[in-house]
Coordinates of C-alpha atoms and ligand atoms in Angstrom, one line a residue:
X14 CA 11.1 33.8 -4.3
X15 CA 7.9 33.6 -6.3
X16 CA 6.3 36.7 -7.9
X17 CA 2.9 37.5 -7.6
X18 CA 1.2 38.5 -10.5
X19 CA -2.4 38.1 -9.0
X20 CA -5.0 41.3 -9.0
X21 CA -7.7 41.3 -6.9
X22 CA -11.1 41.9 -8.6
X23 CA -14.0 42.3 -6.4
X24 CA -13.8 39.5 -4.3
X25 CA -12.2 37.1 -6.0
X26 CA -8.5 37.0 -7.2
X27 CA -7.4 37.1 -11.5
X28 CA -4.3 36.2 -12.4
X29 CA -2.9 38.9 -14.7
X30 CA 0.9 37.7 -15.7
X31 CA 2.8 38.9 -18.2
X32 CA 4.9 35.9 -17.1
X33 CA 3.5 32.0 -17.6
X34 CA 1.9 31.1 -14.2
X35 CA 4.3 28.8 -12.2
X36 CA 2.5 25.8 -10.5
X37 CA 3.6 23.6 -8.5
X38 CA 0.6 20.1 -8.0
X39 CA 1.8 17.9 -5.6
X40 CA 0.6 13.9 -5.9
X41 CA 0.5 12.9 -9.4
X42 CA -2.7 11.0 -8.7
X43 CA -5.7 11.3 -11.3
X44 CA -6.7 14.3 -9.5
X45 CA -2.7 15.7 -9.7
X46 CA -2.4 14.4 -13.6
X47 CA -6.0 15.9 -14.7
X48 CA -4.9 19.6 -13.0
X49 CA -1.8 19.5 -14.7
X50 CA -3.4 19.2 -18.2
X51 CA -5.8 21.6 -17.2
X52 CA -2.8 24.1 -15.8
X53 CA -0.5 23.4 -19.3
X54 CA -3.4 24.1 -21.3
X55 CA -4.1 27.7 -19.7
X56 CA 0.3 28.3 -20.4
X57 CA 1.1 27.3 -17.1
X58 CA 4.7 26.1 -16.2
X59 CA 3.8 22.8 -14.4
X60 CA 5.9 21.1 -12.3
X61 CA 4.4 17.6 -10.2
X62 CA 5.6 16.0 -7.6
X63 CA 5.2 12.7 -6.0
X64 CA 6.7 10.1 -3.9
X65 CA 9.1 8.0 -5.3
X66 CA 7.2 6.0 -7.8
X67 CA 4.4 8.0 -8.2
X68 CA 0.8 6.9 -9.1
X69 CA 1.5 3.5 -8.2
X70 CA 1.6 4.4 -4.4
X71 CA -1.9 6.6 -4.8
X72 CA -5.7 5.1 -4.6
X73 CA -6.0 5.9 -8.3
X74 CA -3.9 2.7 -8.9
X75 CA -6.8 0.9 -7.8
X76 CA -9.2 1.8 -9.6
X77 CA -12.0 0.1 -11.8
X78 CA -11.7 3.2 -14.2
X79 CA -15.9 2.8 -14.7
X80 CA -16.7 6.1 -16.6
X81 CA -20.2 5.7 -15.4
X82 CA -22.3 8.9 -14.5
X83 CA -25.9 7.7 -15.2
X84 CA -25.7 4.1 -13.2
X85 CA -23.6 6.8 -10.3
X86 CA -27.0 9.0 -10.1
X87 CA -28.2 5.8 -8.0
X88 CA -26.5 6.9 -5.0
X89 CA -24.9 10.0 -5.5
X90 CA -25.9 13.6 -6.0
X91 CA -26.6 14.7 -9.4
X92 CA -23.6 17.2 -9.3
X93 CA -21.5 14.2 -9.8
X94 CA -23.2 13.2 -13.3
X95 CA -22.9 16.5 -13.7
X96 CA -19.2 16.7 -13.2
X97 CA -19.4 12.7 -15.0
X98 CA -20.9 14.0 -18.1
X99 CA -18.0 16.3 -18.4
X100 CA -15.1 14.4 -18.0
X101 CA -16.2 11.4 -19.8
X102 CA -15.8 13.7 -22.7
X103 CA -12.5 14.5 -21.8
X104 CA -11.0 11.3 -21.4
X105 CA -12.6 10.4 -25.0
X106 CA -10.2 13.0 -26.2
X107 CA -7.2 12.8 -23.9
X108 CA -6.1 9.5 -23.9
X109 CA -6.3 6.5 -26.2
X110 CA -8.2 3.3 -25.7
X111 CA -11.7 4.0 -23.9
X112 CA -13.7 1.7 -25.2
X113 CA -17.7 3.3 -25.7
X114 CA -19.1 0.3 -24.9
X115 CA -22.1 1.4 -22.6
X116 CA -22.6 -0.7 -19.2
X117 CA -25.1 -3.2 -18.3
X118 CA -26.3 -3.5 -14.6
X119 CA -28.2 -7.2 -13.9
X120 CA -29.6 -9.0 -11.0
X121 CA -30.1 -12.5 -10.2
X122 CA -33.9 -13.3 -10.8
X123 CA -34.3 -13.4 -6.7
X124 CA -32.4 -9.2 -6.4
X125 CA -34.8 -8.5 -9.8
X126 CA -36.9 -6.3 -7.6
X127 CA -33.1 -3.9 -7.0
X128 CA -32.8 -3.7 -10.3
X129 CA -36.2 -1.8 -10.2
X130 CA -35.3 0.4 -7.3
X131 CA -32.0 0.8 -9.5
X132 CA -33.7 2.0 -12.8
X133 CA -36.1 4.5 -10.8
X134 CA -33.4 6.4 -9.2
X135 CA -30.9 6.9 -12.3
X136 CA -31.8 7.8 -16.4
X137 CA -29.9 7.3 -19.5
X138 CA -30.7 3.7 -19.9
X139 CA -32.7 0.6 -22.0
X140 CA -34.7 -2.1 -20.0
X141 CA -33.1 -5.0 -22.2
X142 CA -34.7 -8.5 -22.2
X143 CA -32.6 -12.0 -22.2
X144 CA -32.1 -12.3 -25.5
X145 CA -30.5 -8.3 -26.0
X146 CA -28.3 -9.0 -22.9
X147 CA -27.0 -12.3 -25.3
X148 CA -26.6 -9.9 -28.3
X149 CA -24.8 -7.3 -26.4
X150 CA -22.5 -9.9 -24.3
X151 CA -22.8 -13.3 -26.0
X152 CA -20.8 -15.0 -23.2
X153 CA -24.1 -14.1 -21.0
X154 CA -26.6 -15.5 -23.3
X155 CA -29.3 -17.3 -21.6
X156 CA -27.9 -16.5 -17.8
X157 CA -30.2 -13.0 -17.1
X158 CA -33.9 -12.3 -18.0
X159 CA -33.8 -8.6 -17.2
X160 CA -31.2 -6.2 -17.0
X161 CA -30.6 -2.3 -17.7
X162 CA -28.6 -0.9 -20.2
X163 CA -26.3 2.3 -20.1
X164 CA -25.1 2.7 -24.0
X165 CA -23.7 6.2 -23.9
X166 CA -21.4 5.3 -20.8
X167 CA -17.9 4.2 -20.9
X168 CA -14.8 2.7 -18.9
X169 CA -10.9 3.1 -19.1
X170 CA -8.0 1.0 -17.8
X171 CA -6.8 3.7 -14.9
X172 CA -3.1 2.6 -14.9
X173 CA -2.8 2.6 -18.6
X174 CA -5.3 5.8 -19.0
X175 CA -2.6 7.6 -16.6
X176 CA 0.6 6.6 -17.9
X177 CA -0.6 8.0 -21.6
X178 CA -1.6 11.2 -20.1
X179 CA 2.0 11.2 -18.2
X180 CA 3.4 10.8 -21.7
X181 CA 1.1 13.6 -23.2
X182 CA 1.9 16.0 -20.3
X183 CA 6.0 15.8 -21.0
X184 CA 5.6 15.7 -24.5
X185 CA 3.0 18.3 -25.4
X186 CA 3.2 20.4 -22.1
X187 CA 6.8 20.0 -21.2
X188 CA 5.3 19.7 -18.0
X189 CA 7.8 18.1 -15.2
X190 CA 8.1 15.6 -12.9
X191 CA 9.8 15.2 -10.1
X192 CA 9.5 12.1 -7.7
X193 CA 11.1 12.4 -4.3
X194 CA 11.6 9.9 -1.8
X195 CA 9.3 10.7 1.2
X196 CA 7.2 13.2 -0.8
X197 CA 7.1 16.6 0.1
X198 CA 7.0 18.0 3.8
X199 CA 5.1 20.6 4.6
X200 CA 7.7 23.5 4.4
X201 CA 7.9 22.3 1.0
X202 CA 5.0 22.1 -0.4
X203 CA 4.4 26.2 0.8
X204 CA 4.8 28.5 -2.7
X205 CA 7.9 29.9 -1.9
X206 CA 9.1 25.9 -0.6
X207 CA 11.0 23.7 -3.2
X208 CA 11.5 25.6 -6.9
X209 CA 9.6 28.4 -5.9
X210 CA 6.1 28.5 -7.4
X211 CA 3.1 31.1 -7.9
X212 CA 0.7 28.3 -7.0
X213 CA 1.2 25.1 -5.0
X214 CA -2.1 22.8 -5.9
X215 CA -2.4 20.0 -3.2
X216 CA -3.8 16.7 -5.0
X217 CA -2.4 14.4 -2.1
X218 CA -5.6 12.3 -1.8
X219 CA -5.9 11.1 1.9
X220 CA -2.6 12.4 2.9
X221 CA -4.4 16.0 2.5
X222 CA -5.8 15.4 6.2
X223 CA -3.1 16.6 7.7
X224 CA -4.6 20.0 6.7
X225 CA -8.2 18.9 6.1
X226 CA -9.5 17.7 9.1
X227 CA -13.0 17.1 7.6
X228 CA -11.2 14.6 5.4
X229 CA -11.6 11.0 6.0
X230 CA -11.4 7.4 4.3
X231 CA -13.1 4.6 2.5
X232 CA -11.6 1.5 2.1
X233 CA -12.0 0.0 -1.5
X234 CA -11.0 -3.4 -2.1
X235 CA -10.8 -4.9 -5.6
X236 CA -9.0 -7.8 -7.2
X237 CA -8.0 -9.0 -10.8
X238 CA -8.9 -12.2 -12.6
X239 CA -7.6 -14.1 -15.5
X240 CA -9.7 -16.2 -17.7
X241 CA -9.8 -17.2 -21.2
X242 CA -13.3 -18.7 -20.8
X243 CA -15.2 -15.6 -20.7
X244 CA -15.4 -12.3 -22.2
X245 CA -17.1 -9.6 -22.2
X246 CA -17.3 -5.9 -23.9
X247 CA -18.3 -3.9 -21.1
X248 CA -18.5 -3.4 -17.3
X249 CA -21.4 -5.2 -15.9
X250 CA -22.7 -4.7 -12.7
X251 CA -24.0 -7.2 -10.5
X252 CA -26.8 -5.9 -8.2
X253 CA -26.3 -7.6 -4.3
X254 CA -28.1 -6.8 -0.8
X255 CA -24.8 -6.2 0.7
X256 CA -22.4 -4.6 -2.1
X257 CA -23.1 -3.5 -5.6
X258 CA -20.3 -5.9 -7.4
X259 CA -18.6 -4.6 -11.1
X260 CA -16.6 -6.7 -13.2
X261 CA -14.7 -4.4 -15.8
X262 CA -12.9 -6.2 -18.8
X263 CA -9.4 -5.0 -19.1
X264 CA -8.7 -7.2 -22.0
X265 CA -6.5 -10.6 -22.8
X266 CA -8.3 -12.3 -20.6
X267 CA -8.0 -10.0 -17.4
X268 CA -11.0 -8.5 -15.4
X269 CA -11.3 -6.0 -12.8
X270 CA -13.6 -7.5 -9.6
X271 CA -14.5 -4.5 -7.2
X272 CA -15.1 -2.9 -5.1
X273 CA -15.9 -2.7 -1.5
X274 CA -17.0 0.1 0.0
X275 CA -16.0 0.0 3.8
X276 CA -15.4 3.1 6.1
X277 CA -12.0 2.5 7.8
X278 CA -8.9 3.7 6.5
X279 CA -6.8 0.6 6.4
X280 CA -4.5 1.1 3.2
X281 CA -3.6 -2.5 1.6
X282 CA -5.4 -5.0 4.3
X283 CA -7.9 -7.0 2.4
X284 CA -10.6 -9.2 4.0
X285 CA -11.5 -12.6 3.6
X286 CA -15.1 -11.8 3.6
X287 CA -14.7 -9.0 0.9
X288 CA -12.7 -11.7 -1.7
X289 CA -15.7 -14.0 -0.9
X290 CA -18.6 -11.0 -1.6
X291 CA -16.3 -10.1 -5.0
X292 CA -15.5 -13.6 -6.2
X293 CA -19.3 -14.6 -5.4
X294 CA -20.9 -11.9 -7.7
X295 CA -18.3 -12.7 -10.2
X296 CA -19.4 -16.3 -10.2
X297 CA -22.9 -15.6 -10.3
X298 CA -22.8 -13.6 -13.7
X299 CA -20.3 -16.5 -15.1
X300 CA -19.3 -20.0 -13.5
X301 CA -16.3 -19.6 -15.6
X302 CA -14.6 -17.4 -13.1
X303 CA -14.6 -19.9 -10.5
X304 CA -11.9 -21.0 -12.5
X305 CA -10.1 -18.0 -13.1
X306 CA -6.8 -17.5 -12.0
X307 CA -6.4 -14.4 -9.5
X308 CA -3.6 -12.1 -10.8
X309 CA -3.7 -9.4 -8.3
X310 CA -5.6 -8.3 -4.8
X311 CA -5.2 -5.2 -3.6
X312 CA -7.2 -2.4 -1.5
X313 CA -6.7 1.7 -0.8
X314 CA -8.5 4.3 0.6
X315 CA -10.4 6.7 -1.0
X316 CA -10.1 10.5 0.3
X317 CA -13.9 11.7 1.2
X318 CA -15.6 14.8 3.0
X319 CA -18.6 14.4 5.0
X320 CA -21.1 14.4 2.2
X321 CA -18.7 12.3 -0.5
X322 CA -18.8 14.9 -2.7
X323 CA -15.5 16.4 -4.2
X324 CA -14.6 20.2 -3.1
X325 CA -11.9 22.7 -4.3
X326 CA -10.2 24.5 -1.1
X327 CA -8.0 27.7 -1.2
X328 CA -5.3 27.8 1.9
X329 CA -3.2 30.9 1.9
X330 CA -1.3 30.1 -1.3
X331 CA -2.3 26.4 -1.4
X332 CA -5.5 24.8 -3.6
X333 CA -6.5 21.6 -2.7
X334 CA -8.4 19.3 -5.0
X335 CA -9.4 16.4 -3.0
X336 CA -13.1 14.4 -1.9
X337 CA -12.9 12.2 -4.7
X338 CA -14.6 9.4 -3.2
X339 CA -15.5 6.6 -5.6
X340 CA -15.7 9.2 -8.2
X341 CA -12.0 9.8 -9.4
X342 CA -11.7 9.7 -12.9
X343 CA -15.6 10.2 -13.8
X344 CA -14.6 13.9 -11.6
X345 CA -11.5 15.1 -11.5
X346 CA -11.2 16.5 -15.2
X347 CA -14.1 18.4 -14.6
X348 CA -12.7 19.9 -11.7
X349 CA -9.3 20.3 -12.9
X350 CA -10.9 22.6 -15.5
X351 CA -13.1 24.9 -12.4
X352 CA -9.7 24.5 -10.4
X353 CA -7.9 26.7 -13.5
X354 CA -10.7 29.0 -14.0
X355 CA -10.1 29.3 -10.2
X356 CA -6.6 30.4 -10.2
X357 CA -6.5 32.1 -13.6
X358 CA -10.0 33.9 -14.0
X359 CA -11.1 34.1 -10.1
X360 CA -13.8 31.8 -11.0
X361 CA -16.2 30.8 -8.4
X362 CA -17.9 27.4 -8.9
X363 CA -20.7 27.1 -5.8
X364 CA -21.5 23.3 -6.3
X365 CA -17.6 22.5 -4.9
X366 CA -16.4 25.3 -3.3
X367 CA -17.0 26.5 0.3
X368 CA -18.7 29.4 0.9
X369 CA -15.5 30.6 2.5
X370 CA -14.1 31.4 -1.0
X371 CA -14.3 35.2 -0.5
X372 CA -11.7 34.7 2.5
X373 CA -9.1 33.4 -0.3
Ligands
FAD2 C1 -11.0 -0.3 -5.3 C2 -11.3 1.1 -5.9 C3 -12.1 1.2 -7.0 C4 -12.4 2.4 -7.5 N1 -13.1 2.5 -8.7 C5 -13.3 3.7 -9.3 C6 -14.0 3.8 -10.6 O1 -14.3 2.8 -11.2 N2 -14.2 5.1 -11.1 C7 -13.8 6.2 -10.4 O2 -14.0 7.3 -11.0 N3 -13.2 6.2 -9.2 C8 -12.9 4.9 -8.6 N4 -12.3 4.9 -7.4 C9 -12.0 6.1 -6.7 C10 -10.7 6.7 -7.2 O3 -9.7 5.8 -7.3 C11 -10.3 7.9 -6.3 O4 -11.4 8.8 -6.2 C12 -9.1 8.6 -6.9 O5 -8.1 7.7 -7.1 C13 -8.6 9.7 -5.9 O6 -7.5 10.4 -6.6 P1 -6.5 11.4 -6.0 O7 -5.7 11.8 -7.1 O8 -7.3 12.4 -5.2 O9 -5.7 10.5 -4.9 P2 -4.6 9.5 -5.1 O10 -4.8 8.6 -6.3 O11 -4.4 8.8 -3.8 O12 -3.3 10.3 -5.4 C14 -2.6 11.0 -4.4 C15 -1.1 11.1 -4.8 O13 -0.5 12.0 -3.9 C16 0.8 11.4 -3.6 N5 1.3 12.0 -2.3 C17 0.7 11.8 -1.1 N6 1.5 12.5 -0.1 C18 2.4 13.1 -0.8 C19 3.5 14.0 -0.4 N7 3.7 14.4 0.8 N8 4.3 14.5 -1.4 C20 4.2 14.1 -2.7 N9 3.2 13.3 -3.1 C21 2.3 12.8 -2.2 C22 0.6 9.9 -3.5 O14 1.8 9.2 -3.7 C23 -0.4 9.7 -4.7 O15 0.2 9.4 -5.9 C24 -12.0 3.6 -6.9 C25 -11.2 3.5 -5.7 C26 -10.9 2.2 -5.2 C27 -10.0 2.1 -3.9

């Protein structure tokens, strides 16, 4: 049975243990991972659950791991550089290997007049001429008059960034992990379900909108190449009419092409026409890739609200972190942090919580 040890205070609800907080996050995800660190931190006793082989079956596995809030401000609200700015900081100091390498965004001389429209609707960046783009990426010498570039911004390898914050979780945090077969119904994910918990968080991505109707999906397609012909130090973006392409360098020789952006929720069913759009841009910014070899193609669906922008829910005992859209790992440690401050201190953050919050 799980003890409540919650006060209310005003309107909102302090938790006021003399006991640590049990908490229970179910989908070890990078929304799922993040909230656990945040949890442990506070003195939480964290358990996570997931399906049987965890991350690998969420969208985070697909990720291009772009830490990227200034080039983002070009399509989305300024909460999410906001949020960006936050947790770029974070995973500077929570996991190894994330390369401050800046971005570059180019255009082919014909899209030059996008990468005007792109520079007027973002900050935080440096027109750079031909010659600076060949100093910053020599492999790209000579290929690009113009180009903008983004030097405090930064990128991570997703699966590696989440398997050393796995690591850190057990080792620092004792926090545990638990990886059941089906995942968890929804009896068991209820507090007093499973082990018994003072909190359940809910960081099942899509799989929420069983419970959040207003939840829906994007497709993201992506695909990895190998080549030892080219390199490069940073993720570049390749402007396009029809899909903004990135290339991220994931090192030996391996680059991450994505990523579509189509509204259907068809997990894992990748499109001729998208390879063509993704291979394309990655020819354009280097001929070498048409002779890359392609390692891996894969697609998921991102979990989105109406507006794309993320939220933090309270259901009876149940808080959901979900609405990551394209903007997993530049938001969920920012909101891992508000979801604590939620549970713990009876926080109230306006810019991702309902109005509703008082019903809690
Ligand atoms: C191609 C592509 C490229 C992207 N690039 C970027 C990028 O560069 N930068 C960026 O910030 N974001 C990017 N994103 C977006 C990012 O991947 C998502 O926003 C993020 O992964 C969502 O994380 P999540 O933890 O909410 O969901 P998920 O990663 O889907 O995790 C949910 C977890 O819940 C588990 N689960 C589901 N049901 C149950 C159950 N019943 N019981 C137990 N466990 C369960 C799943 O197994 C899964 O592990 C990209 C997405 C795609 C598809």
């Amino acid at each position: 049975m799980a003890s409540t040890q919650t006060e209310s205070t005003g309107n909102a609800t302090a938790w006021h243990g003399a006991n640590a907080m049990r908490v229970r996050i179910v989908g070890a995800g990078v929304a799922g991972l993040t909230c656990a660190h945040a949890f442990a931190e506070r003195g939480a006793q964290v358990t996570v659950i997931d399906r049987k082989s965890g991350s690998g079956q969420g969208c985070s596995w697909y990720a291009g791991g772009m830490l990227a809030p200034w080039c983002e401000r070009e399509s989305a609200e300024p909460i999410i550089a906001e949020l960006g700015h936050e947790s770029l900081a974070y995973w500077r100091e929570a996991v190894p290997d994330v390369p401050n390498e800046g971005s570059l965004v180019l255009a082919p001389p014909r899209d030059v007049p996008d990468l005007r429209r792109f520079a007027r609707r973002t900050d935080g960046f440096q027109w750079v001429d031909g010659s600076r783009i060949g100093e910053l990426e020599p492999d790209l010498d000579g290929r690009f008059d113009q180009g903008l570039f983004f030097p405090t911004e930064a990128h991570l390898e997703p699966r590696k960034a989440l398997a050393a914050l796995t690591r850190r979780l057990v080792q620092e945090y004792r926090v545990a992990f638990r990886f059941e077969a089906d995942g968890l119904d929804e009896e068991q994910r209820q507090p007093e379900g499973a082990d018994g918990a003072d909190l359940v968080v809910d960081c099942r991505g899509l799989a929420a909108r069983d419970t959040l109707a207003d939840l829906r999906g994007v497709k993201g397609e992506m695909l990895v190449l190998y080549s030892t012909e080219v390199s490069l130090k940073r993720p570049v973006r390749m402007l396009h009419p029809r899909i903004p392409v990135y290339i991220v360098p994931r090192g030996d020789g391996h680059f991450m092409i994505g990523a579509t952006s189509i509204e259907n929720d068809e997990r894992g069913r990748v499109t001729g026409r998208s390879m063509l759009e993704l291979l394309g841009a990655a020819y354009a910014l280097h001929p070498a890739f048409g002779e890359a070899e392609i390692v891996e193609i894969g697609a998921d669906v991102r979990p989105a609200f109406p507006d794309n922008l993320p939220r933090l829910r309270k259901r009876g005992g149940t808080l959901y972190i979900n609405g990551l859209y394209r903007h997993g790992f530049l938001a969920a440690p920012a909101l891992a942090r508000r979801a604590a401050e939620v549970a713990f201190d009876g926080a109230y953050f306006p810019e991702v919580m309902d109005e509703d919050h008082r019903q809690w």
